Tab-separated table of C-alpha atoms in Angstrom:
chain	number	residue	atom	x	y	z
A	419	UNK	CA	0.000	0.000	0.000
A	420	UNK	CA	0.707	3.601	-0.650
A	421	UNK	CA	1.292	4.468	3.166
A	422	UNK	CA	3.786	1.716	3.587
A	423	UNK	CA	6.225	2.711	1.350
A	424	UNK	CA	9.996	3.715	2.875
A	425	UNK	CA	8.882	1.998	5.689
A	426	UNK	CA	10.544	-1.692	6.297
A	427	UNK	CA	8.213	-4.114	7.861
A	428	UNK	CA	9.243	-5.177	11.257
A	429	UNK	CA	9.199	-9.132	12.224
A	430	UNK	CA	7.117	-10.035	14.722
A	431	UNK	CA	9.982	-12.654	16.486
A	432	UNK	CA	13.331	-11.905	16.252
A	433	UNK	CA	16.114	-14.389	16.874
A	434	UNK	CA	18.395	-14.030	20.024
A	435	UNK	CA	21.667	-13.099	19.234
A	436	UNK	CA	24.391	-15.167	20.395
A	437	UNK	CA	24.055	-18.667	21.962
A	438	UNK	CA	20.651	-19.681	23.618
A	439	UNK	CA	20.567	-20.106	27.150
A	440	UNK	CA	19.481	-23.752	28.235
A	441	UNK	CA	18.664	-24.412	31.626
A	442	UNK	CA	18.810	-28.307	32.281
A	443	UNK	CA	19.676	-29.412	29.442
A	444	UNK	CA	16.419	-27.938	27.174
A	445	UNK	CA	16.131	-24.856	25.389
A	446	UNK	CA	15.111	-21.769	26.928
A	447	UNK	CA	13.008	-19.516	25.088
A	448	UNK	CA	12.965	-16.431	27.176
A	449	UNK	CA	15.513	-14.348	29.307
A	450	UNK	CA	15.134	-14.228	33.287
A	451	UNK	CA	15.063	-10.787	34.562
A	452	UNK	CA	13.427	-12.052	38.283
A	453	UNK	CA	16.727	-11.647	39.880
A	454	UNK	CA	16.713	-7.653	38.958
A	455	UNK	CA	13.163	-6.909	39.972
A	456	UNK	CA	12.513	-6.273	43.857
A	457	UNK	CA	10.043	-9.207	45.328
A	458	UNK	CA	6.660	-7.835	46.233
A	459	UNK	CA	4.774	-8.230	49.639
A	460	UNK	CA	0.931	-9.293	49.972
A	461	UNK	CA	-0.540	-6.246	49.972
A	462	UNK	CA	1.538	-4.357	47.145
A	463	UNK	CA	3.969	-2.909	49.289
A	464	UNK	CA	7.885	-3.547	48.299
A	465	UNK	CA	9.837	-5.505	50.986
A	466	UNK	CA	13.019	-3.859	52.435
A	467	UNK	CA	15.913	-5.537	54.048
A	468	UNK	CA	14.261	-7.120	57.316
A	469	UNK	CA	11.167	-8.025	55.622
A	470	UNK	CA	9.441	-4.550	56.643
A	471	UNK	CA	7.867	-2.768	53.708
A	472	UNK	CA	9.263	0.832	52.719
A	473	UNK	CA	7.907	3.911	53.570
A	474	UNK	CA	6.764	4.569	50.155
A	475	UNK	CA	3.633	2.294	50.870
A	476	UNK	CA	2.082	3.796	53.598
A	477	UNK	CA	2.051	7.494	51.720
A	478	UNK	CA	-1.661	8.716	50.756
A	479	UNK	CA	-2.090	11.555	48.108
A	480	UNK	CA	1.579	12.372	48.584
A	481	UNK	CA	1.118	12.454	53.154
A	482	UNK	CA	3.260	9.790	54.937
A	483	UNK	CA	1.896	9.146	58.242
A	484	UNK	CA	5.121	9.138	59.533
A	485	UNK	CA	6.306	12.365	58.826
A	486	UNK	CA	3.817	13.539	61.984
A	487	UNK	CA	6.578	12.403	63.920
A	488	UNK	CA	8.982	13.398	61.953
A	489	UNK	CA	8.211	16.957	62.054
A	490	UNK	CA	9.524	19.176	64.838
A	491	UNK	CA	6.610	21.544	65.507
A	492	UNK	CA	4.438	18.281	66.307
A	493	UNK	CA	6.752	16.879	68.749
A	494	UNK	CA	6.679	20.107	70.837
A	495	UNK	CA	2.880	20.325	70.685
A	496	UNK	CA	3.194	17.000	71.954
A	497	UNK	CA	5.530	17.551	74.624
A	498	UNK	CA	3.422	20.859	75.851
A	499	UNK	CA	0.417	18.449	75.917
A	500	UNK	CA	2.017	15.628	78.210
A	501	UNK	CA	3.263	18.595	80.649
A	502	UNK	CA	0.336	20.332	81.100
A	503	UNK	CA	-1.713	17.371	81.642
A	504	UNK	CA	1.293	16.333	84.329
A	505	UNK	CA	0.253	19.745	86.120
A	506	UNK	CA	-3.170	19.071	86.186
A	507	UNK	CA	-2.805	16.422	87.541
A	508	UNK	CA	-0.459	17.493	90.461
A	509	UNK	CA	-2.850	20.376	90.724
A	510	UNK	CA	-5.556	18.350	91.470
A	511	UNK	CA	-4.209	15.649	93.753
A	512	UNK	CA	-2.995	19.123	95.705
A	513	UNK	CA	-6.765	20.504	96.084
A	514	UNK	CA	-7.660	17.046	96.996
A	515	UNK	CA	-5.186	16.266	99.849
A	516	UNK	CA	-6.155	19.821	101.123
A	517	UNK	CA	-9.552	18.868	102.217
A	518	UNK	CA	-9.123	14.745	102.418
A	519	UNK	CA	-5.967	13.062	102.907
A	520	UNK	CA	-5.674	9.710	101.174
A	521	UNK	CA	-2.803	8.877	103.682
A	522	UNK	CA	-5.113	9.202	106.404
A	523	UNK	CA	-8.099	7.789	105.063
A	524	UNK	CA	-5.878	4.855	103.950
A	525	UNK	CA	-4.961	4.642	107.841
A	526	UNK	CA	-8.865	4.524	108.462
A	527	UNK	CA	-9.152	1.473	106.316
A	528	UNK	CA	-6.322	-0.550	107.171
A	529	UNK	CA	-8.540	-3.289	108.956
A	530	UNK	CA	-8.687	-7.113	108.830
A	531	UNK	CA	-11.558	-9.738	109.748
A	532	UNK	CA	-9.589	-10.258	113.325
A	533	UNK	CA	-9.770	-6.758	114.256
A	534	UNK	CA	-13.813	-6.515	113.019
A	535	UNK	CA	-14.425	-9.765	114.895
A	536	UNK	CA	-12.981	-7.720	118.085
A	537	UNK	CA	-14.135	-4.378	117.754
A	538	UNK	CA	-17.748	-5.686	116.674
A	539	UNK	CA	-17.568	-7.460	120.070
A	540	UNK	CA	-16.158	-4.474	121.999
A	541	UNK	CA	-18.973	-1.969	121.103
A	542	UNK	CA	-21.854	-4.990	122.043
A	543	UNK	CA	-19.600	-5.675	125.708
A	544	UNK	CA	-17.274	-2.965	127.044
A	545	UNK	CA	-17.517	-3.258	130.270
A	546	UNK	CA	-14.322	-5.886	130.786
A	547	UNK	CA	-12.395	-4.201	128.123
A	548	UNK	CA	-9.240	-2.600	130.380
A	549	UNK	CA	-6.701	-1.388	128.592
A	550	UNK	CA	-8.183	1.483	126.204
A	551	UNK	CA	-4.957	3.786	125.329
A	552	UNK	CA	-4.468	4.030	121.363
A	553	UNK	CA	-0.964	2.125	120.816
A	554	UNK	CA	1.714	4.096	118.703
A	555	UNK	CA	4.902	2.829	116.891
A	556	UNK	CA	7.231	5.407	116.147
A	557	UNK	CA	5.410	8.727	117.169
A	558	UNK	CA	2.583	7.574	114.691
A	559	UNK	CA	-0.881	5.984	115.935
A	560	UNK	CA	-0.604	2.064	114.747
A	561	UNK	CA	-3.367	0.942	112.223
A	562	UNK	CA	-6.751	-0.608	113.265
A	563	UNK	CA	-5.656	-4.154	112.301
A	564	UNK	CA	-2.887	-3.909	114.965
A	565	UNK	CA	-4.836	-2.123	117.923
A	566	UNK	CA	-8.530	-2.644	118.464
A	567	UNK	CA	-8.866	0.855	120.367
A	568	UNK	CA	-7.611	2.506	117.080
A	569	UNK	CA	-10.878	4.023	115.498
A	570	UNK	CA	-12.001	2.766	111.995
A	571	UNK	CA	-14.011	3.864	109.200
A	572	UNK	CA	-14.482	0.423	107.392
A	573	UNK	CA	-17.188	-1.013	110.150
A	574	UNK	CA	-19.330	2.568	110.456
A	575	UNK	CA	-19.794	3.093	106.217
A	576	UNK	CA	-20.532	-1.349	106.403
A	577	UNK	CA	-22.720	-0.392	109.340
A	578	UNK	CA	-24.534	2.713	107.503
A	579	UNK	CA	-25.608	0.671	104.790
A	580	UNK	CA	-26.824	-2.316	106.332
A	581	UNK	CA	-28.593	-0.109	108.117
A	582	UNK	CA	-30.358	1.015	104.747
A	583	UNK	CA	-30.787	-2.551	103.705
A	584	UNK	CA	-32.500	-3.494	106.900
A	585	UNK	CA	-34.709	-0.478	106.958
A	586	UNK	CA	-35.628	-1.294	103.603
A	587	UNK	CA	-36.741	-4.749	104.400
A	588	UNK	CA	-38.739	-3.475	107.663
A	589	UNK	CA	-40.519	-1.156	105.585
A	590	UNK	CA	-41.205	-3.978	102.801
A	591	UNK	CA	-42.424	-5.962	105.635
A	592	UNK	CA	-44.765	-3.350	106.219
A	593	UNK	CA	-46.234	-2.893	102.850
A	594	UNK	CA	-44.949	0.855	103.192
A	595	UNK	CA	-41.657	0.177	101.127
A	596	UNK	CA	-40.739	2.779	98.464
A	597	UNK	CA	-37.641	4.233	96.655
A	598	UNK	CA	-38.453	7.908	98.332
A	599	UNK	CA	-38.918	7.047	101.598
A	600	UNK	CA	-35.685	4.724	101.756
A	601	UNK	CA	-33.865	8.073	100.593
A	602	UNK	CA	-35.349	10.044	103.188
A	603	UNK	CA	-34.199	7.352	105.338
A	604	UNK	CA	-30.797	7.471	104.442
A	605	UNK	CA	-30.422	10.866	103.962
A	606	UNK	CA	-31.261	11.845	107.407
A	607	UNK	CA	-29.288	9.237	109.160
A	608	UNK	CA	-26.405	10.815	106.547
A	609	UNK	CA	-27.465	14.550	107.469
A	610	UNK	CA	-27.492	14.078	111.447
A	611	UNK	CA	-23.916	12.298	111.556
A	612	UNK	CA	-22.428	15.305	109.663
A	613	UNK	CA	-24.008	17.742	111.774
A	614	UNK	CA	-22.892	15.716	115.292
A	615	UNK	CA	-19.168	16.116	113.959
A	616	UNK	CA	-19.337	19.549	113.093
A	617	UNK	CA	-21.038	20.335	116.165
A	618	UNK	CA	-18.324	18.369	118.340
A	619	UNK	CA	-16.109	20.171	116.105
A	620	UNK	CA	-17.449	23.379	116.445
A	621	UNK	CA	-17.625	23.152	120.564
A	622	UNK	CA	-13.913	21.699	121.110
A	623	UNK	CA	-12.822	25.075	118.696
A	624	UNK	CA	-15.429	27.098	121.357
A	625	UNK	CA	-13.611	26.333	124.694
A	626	UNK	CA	-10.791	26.020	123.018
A	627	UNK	CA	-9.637	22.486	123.907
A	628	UNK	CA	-6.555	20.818	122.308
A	629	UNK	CA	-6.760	17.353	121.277
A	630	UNK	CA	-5.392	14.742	119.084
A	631	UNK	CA	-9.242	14.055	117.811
A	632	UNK	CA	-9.392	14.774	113.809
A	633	UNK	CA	-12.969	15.181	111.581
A	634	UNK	CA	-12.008	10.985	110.314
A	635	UNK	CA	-12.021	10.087	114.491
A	636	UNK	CA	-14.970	11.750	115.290
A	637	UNK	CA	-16.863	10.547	112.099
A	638	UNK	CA	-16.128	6.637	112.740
A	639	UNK	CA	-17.252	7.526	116.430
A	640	UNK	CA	-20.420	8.526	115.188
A	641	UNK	CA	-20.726	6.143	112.903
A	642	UNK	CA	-20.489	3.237	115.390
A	643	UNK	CA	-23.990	3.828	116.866
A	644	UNK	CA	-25.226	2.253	113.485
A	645	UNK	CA	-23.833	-1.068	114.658
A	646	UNK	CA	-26.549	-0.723	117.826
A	647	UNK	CA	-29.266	0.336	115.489
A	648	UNK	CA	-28.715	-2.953	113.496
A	649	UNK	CA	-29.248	-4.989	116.491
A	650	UNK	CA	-31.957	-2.516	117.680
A	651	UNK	CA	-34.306	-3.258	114.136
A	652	UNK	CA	-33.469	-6.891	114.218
A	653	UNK	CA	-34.651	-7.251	117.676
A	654	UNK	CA	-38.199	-5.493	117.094
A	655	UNK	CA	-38.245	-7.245	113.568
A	656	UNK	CA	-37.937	-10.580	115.821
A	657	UNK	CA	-39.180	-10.302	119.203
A	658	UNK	CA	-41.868	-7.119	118.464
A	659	UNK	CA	-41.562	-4.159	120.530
A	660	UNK	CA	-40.665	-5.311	123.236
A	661	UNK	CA	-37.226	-6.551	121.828
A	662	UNK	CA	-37.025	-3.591	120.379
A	663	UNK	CA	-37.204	-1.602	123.595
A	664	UNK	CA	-34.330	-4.404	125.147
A	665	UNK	CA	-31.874	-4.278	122.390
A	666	UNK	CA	-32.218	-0.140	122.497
A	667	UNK	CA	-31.365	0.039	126.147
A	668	UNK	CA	-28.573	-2.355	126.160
A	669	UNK	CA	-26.791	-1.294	122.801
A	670	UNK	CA	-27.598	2.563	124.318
A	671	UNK	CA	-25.493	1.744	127.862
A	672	UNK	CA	-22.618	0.131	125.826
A	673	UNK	CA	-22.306	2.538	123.511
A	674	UNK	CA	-22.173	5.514	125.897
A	675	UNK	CA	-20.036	3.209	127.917
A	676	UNK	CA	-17.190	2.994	124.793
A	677	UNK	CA	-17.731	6.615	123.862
A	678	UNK	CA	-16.744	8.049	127.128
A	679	UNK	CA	-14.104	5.712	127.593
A	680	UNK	CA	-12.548	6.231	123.902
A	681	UNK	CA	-13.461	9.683	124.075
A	682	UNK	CA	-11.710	10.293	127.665
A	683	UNK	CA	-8.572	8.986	126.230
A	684	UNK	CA	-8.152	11.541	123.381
A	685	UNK	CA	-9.840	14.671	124.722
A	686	UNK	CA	-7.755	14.370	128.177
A	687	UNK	CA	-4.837	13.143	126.456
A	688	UNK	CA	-3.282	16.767	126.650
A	689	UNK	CA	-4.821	17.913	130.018
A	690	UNK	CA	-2.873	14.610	131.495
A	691	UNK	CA	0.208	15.448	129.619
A	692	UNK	CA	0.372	18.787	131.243
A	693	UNK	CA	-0.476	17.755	134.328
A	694	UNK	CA	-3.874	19.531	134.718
A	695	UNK	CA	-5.555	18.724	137.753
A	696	UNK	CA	-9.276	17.406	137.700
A	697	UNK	CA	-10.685	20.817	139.047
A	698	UNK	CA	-9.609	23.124	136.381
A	699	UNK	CA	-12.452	24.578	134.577
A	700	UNK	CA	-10.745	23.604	131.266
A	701	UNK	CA	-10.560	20.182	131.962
A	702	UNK	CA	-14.311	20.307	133.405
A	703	UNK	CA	-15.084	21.597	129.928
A	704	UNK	CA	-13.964	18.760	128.646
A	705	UNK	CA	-15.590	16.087	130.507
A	706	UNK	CA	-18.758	17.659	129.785
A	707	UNK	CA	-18.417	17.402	126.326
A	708	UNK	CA	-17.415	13.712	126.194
A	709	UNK	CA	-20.610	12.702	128.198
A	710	UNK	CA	-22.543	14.950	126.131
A	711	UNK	CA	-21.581	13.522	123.284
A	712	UNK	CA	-21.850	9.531	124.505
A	713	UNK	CA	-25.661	10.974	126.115
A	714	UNK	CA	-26.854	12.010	122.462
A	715	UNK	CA	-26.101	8.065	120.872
A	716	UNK	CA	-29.229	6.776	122.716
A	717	UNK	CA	-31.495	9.472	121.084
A	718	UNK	CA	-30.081	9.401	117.704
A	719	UNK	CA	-30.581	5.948	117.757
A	720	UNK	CA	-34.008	5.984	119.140
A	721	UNK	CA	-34.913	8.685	116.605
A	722	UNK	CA	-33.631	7.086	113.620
A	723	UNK	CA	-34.868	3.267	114.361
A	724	UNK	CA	-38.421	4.117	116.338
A	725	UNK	CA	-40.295	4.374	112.801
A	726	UNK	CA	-39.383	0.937	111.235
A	727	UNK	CA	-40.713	-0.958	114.186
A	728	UNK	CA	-44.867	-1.118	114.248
C-alpha cells in the first residue's frame, strides 16, 4: 500500500543473538530478569531488608503518616500536651489532699476480719475491756488491724448501709416500702452524723480544747452507733416491741459506755500530759463534752430506728 512505502516491515519474532541459554539441558526460550526486579509483599507494598515494607507504601495523596513524627513543631505540641496534663494532675491531687488526705483515710481502712471480729464485740460488751490507750509505733498511731482501740471507718460506712438494707426490708415488711422514703431514710441518718461532727467540732474550737481528735475520728465515732441500730431493728423485727425496747437500752449503755471511755482517752490526752488537775475549769469543759456527746447516741438511735418498728 501507498502508506507503507519507505517503511521496512518489522518481524514479529526476532532471533536471540548469540548462543541460547538452556537451563537443564532444554532450550530456553525467554531471558530471566526475576533476579533484577525487587520481590513484592501481599498487599503491594515492596519488601526492604528485614522483611518490613518501605515507607513509600504507607504514603496517601503524597502524606506519609510518619512524617507527623517526623516533624519538629508536632513533637513540641506534643511535649506541651504531656506537661500540662502532668500539672493538672499534680494540681488536682494538691486541692484534693487539702480537704481529704488519702494517707489518712488509707490509715482509716487498714482493717482485717480479726480486728472486726474484736471491735464488733467491743462496742456490744465494754464493760471488761481494760486497757483502752491508742498504741503508737514510732510517734505515729498504729493501724486498726494492729490495735482494736484505734478508730475505723471500714465497720461505720458497712454499718450505715446495712442499716439502709435493713430499713428497707422493715418497711417492705410493712407494705410501706418505696424508693423515696428509703432516701429520706438514708439521707437523714447521713445529714445528722455530719451535723454531730461539726457540732463536736465546732464546741472543742469554742472552749478552746486541744486534742489529738481529727474530723475521720470523730466521724467513725459517730458512725459506730449504726452497729446498735442494726441490732436494735433486728430485735423489734424478731421479738416485736418489746425486743425492740431491750436491744435499744442495752446497745444505748454500751455505747455511751465505749464513747466516754474512747473519748476520755483523746480529749484528756493533753490535760494529762500537762499535768492539769481534775478541778480546772478547762478540763471540766472537757468532761462535759465527752458525756454529752456519749448521752446524744441513745437518742439518735431511738430517733432514727423508732419508725421501722410497728
Amino acid at each position: 500500500m501507498a502508506f507503507q512505502q519507505g517503511y521496512r516491515p518489522i518481524s514479529k519474532h526476532r532471533a536471540p543473538r548469540g548462543p541460547v541459554p538452556t537451563v537443564g539441558g532444554s532450550t530456553q526460550l525467554f531471558d530471566d530478569t526475576s533476579a533484577g526486579m525487587p520481590s513484592h509483599q501481599p498487599g503491594g507494598y515492596p519488601s526492604q531488608p528485614g522483611g518490613y515494607p518501605s515507607q513509600q507504601g504507607y504514603e496517601m495523596g503524597g502524606f506519609s503518616v510518619d512524617s507527623i513524627f517526623a516533624d519538629p513543631v508536632a513533637n513540641v505540641a506534643m511535649a506541651y500536651g504531656s506537661s500540662v496534663a502532668n500539672q493538672g494532675k499534680d494540681l488536682v491531687s494538691k486541692e484534693i489532699d487539702r480537704f481529704v488526705s488519702i494517707n489518712k483515710l488509707k490509715y482509716f481502712f487498714a482493717v482485717d476480719t480479726k480486728y472486726v471480729m474484736k471491735k464488733l464485740a467491743l462496742l456490744m460488751f465494754p464493760y471488761t475491756h481494760q486497757n483502752w490507750e491508742v498504741r503508737y509505733h514510732r510517734d505515729s498511731p498504729m493501724t486498726p488491724r494492729h490495735d482494736v482501740n484505734a478508730p475505723d471507718l471500714y465497720i461505720p460506712s458497712m454499718a450505715f448501709i446495712t442499716y439502709i438494707l435493713l430499713a428497707g426490708m422493715a418497711l417492705g415488711i410493712q407494705k410501706r416500702f418505696s424508693p423515696e422514703v428509703l432516701g429520706v431514710c438514708a439521707s437523714t441518718a447521713l445529714v445528722w452524723m455530719i451535723i454531730e461532727v461539726l457540732a463536736l467540732l465546732l464546741s472543742l474550737y469554742l472552749v478552746t480544747v486541744q486534742s489529738e481528735l481529727t474530723a475521720f475520728d470523730l466521724l467513725a465515732y459517730s458512725g459506730y452507733k449504726y452497729v446498735g441500730m442494726i441490732l436494735t431493728v433486728a430485735s423489734g423485727l424478731l421479738f416485736g416491741s418489746d425486743g425492740y425496747y431491750i436491744a435499744l437500752a442495752w446497745t444505748s449503755c454500751a455505747l455511751m459506755f465505749f464513747i466516754v471511755r474512747s473519748l476520755r482517752m483523746k480529749i484528756l490526752a493533753t490535760a494529762s500530759s500537762e499535768g492539769v488537775v481534775s478541778h480546772n475549769a478547762k478540763n471540766r469543759v472537757r468532761i462535759y463534752i465527752t458525756v454529752a456527746t456519749a448521752g446524744f447516741q441513745p437518742l439518735m438511735i431511738y430517733w432514727l430506728t423508732f419508725h421501722l418498728i410497728r
